[in-house]
Short mmCIF file of C-alpha atoms and ligand atoms in Angstrom, two decimals:
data_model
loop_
_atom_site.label_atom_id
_atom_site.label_comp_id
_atom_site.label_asym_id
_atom_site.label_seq_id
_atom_site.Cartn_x
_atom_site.Cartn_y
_atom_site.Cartn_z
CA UNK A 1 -8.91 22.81 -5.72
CA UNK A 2 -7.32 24.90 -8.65
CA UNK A 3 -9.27 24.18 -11.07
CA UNK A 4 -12.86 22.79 -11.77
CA UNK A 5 -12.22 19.33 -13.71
CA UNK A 6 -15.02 18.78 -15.32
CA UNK A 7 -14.63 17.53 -18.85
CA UNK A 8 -11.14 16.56 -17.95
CA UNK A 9 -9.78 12.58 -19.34
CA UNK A 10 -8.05 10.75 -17.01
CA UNK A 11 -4.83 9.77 -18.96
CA UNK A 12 -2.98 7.40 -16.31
CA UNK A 13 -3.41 6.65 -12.61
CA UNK A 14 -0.04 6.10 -10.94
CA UNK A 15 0.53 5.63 -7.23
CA UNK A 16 3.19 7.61 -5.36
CA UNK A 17 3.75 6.09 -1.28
CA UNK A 18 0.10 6.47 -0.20
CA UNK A 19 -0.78 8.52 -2.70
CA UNK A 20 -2.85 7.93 -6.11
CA UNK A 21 -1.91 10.40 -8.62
CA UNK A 22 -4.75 10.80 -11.59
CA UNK A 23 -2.92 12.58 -14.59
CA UNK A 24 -5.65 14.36 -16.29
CA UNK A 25 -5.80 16.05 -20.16
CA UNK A 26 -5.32 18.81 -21.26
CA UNK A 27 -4.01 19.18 -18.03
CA UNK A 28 -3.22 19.22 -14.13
CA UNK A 29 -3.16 16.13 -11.62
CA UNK A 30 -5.68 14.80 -8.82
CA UNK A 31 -3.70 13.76 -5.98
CA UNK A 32 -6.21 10.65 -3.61
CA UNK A 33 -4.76 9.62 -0.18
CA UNK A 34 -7.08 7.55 0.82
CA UNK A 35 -6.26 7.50 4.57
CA UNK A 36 -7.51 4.65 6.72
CA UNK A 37 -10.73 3.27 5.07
CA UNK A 38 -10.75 5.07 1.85
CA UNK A 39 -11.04 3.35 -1.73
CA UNK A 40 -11.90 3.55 -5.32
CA UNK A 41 -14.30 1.24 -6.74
CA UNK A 42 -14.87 0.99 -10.92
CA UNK A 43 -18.58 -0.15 -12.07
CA UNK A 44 -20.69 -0.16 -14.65
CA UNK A 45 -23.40 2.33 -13.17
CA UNK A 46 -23.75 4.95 -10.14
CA UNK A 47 -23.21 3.21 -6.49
CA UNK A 48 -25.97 3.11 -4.47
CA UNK A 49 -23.23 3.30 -1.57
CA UNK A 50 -23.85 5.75 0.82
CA UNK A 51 -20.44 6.37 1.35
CA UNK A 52 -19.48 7.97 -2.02
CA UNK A 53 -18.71 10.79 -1.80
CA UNK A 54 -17.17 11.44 -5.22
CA UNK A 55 -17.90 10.28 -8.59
CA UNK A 56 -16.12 10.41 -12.18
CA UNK A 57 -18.50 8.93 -14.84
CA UNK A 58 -17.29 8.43 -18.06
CA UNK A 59 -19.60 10.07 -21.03
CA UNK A 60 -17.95 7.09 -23.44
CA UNK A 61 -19.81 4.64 -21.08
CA UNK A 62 -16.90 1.85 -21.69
CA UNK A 63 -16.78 -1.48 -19.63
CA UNK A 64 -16.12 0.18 -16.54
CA UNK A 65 -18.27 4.27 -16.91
CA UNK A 66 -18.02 5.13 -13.42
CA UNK A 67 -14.99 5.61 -10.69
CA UNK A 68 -16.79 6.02 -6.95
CA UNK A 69 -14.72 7.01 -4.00
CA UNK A 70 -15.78 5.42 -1.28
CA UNK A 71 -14.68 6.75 2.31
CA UNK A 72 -16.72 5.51 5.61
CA UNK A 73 -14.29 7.11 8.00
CA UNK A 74 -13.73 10.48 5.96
CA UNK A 75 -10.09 10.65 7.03
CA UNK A 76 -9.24 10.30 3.20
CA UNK A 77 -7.81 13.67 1.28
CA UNK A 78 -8.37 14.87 -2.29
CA UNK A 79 -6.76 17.45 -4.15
CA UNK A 80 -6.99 18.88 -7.64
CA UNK A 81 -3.81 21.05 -8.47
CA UNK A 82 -2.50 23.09 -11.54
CA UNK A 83 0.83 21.54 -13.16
CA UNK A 84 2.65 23.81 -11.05
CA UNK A 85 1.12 22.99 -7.91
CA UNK A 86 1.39 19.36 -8.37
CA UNK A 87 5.13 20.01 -9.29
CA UNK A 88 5.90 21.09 -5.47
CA UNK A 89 3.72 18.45 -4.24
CA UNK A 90 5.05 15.56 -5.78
CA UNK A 91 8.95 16.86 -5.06
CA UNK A 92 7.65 17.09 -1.50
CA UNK A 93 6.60 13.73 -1.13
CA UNK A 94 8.82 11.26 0.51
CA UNK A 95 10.73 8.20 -1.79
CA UNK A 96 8.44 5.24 -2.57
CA UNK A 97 9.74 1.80 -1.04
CA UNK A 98 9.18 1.21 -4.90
CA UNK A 99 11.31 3.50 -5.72
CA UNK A 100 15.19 2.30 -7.11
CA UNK A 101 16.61 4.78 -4.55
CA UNK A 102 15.04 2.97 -1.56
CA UNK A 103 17.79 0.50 -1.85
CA UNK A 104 19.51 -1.85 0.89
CA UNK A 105 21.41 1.74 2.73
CA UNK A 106 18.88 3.56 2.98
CA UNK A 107 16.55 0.02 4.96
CA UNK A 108 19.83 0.28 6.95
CA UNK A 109 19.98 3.59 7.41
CA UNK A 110 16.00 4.16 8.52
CA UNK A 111 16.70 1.36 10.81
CA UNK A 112 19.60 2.31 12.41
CA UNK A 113 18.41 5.90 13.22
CA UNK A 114 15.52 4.49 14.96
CA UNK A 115 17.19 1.37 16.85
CA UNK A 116 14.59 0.72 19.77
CA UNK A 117 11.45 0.57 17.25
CA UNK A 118 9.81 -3.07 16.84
CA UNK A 119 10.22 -3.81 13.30
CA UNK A 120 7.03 -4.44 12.41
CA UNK A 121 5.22 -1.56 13.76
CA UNK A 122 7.88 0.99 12.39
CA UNK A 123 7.38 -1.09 8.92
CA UNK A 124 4.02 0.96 8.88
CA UNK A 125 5.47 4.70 9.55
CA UNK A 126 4.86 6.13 6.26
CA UNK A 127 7.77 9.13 7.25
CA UNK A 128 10.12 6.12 6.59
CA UNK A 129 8.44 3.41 4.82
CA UNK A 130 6.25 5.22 2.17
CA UNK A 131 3.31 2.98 1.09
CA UNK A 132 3.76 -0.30 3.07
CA UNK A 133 0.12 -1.34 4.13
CA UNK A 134 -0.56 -3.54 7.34
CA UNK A 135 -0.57 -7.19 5.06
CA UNK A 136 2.58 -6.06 3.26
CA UNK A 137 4.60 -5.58 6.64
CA UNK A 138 3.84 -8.80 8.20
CA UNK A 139 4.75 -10.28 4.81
CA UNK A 140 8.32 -8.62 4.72
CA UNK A 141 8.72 -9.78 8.12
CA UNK A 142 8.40 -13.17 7.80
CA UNK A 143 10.14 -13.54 3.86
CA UNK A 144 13.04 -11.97 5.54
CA UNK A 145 12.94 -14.27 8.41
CA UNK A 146 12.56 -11.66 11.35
CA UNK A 147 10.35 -11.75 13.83
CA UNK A 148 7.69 -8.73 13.95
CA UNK A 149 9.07 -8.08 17.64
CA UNK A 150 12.56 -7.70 16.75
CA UNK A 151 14.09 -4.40 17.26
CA UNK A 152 15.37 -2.26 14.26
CA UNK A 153 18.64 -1.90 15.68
CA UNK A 154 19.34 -5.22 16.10
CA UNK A 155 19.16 -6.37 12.41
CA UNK A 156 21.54 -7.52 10.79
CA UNK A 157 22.95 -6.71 6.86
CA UNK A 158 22.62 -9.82 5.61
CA UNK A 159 18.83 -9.96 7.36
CA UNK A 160 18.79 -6.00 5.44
CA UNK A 161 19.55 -7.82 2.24
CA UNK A 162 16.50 -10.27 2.78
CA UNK A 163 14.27 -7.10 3.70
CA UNK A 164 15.00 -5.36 0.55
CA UNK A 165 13.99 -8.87 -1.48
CA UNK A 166 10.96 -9.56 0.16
CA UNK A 167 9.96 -6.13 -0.52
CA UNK A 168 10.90 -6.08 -3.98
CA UNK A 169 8.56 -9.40 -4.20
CA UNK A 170 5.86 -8.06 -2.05
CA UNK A 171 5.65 -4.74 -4.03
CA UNK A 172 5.60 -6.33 -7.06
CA UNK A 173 2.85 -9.04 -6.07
CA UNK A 174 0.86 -5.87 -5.03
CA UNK A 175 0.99 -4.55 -8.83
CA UNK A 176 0.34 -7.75 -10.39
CA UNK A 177 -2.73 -8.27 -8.11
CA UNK A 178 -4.53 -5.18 -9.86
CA UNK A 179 -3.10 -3.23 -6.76
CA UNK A 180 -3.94 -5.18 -3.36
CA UNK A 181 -2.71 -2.21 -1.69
CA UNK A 182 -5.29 0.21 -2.90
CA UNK A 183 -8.02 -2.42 -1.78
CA UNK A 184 -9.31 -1.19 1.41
CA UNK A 185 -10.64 -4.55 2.99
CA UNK A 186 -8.76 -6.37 0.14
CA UNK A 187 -11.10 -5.87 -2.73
CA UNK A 188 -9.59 -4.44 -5.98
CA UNK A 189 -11.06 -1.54 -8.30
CA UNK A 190 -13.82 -3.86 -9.85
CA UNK A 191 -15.08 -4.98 -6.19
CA UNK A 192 -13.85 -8.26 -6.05
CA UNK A 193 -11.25 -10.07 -4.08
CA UNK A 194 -8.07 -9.37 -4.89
CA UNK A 195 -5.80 -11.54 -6.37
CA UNK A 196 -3.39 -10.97 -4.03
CA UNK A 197 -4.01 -13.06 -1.10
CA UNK A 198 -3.06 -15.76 -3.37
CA UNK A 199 0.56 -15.51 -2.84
CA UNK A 200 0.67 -14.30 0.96
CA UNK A 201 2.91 -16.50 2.99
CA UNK A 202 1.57 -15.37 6.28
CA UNK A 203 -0.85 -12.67 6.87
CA UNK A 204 -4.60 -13.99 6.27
CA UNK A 205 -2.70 -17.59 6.32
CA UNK A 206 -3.85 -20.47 8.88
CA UNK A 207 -0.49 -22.29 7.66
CA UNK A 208 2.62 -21.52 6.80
CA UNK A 209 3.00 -21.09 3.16
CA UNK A 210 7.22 -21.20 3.14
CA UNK A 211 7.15 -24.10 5.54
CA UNK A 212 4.37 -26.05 2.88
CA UNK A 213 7.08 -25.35 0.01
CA UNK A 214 9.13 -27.74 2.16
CA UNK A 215 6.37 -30.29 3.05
CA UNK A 216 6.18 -29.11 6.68
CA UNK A 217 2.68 -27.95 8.49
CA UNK A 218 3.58 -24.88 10.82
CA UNK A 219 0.66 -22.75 12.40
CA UNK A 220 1.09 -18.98 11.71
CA UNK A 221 0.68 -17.17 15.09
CA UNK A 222 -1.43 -13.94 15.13
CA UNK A 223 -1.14 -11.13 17.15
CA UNK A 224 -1.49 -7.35 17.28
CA UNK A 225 0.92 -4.91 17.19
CA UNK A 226 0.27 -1.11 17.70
CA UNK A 227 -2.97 -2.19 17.13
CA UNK A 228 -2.53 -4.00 13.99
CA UNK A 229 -3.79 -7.79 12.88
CA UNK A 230 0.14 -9.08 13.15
CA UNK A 231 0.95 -13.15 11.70
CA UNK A 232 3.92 -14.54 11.88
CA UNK A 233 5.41 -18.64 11.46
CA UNK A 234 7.51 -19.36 14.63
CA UNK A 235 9.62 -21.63 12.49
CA UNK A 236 10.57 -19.40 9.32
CA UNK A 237 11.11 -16.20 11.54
CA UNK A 238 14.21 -15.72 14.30
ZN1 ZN B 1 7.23 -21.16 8.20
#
């Protein structure tokens, strides 16, 4: 911790990979990685959660006065860094799957480098996927049409083409949703539900959402992966 924040505004909340970045005024950044079971919930009063373990309340009392985090399994880290320090952070951080430079090469590169990695599992190493949860890899899986087993070596460019789509939708459904990716158990900042699930072809699914577009009833097959809730259709995905 730099600097002590209180009395700080929040000015934007942005999210970086796995990381939430709070910009605050007059100045300096909170970086939240909220590791495996961290989250942020927004309400109208103090949680009586027993897992909070931090709290910024808002002295304006609007809608939503207070920002909990919430972290059962404490692997979750927080930082509060000087402009300076949060400079060298950020630059050190690697480039967002959101990011225009994580293009079709560099899927194809990642891949290639790693050839004998399932592709689903490997979706979830954040050295070269930054900030694709569990949900979002299944769901690039099967909008690209590849099975979750399939090794990285063995896809193809077009199939790299499809990958880079159906992240470009899935990331994008994510922000829509009020952030499904930030919503540890699939709850967004005010506590409900998120949105999200809405448009999932697979993961969560009992049918096959693509298939249903074109009138057919497929099953979605789950399984784990690395130790990971895994769904798949067995018609969509080669
Ligand atoms: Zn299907």
């Amino acid at each position: 911790m730099d600097f002590d924040p209180t009395g700080f505004t929040i000015t934007k909340i942005r999210r970086h990979a796995k990381w939430l970045i709070f910009d605050l005024a007059p100045h300096g950044h909170i970086l939240s990685h909220l590791g495996m079971s961290g989250s942020w919930q927004m309400s109208h009063a103090p949680l009586s959660e027993k897992h909070g373990h931090i709290e910024f309340i808002d002295k304006n009392k609007s809608e939503f006065g207070v920002l909990t985090y919430i972290d059962p399994r404490r692997f979750g880290h927080l930082y509060v860094l000087n402009d300076e320090n949060f400079k060298k952070k950020e630059d050190s951080l690697p480039i967002d799957i959101s990011s225009p430079d994580f293009d079709k090469e560099q899927i194809a590169l990642t891949l290639y480098s790693h050839p004998h990695k399932p592709i689903k599992p490997f979706l979830l190493d954040q050295k070269a996927f930054p900030g694709v949860g569990n949900y979002m890899a299944s769901e690039i899986c099967a909008r690209a049409g590849i099975l979750p087993t399939r090794l990285a070596g063995d896809i193809e460019a077009d199939e790299i083409e499809k990958m880079k789509a159906a992240m470009d939708v899935v990331i994008s459904g994510a922000v829509e949703t009020k952030g499904t990716t930030f919503s540890g158990g699939y709850r967004d900042a005010n506590g409900s539900k998120g949105e999200g699930v809405k448009h999932l072809v697979v993961f969560y699914q009992y049918h096959c959402q693509m298939c249903l577009e074109r009138g057919k009833v497929t099953k979605i097959i789950k399984t784990t992966m690395a130790g990971r809730g895994t769904y798949h259709c067995p018609v969509c995905q080669k």
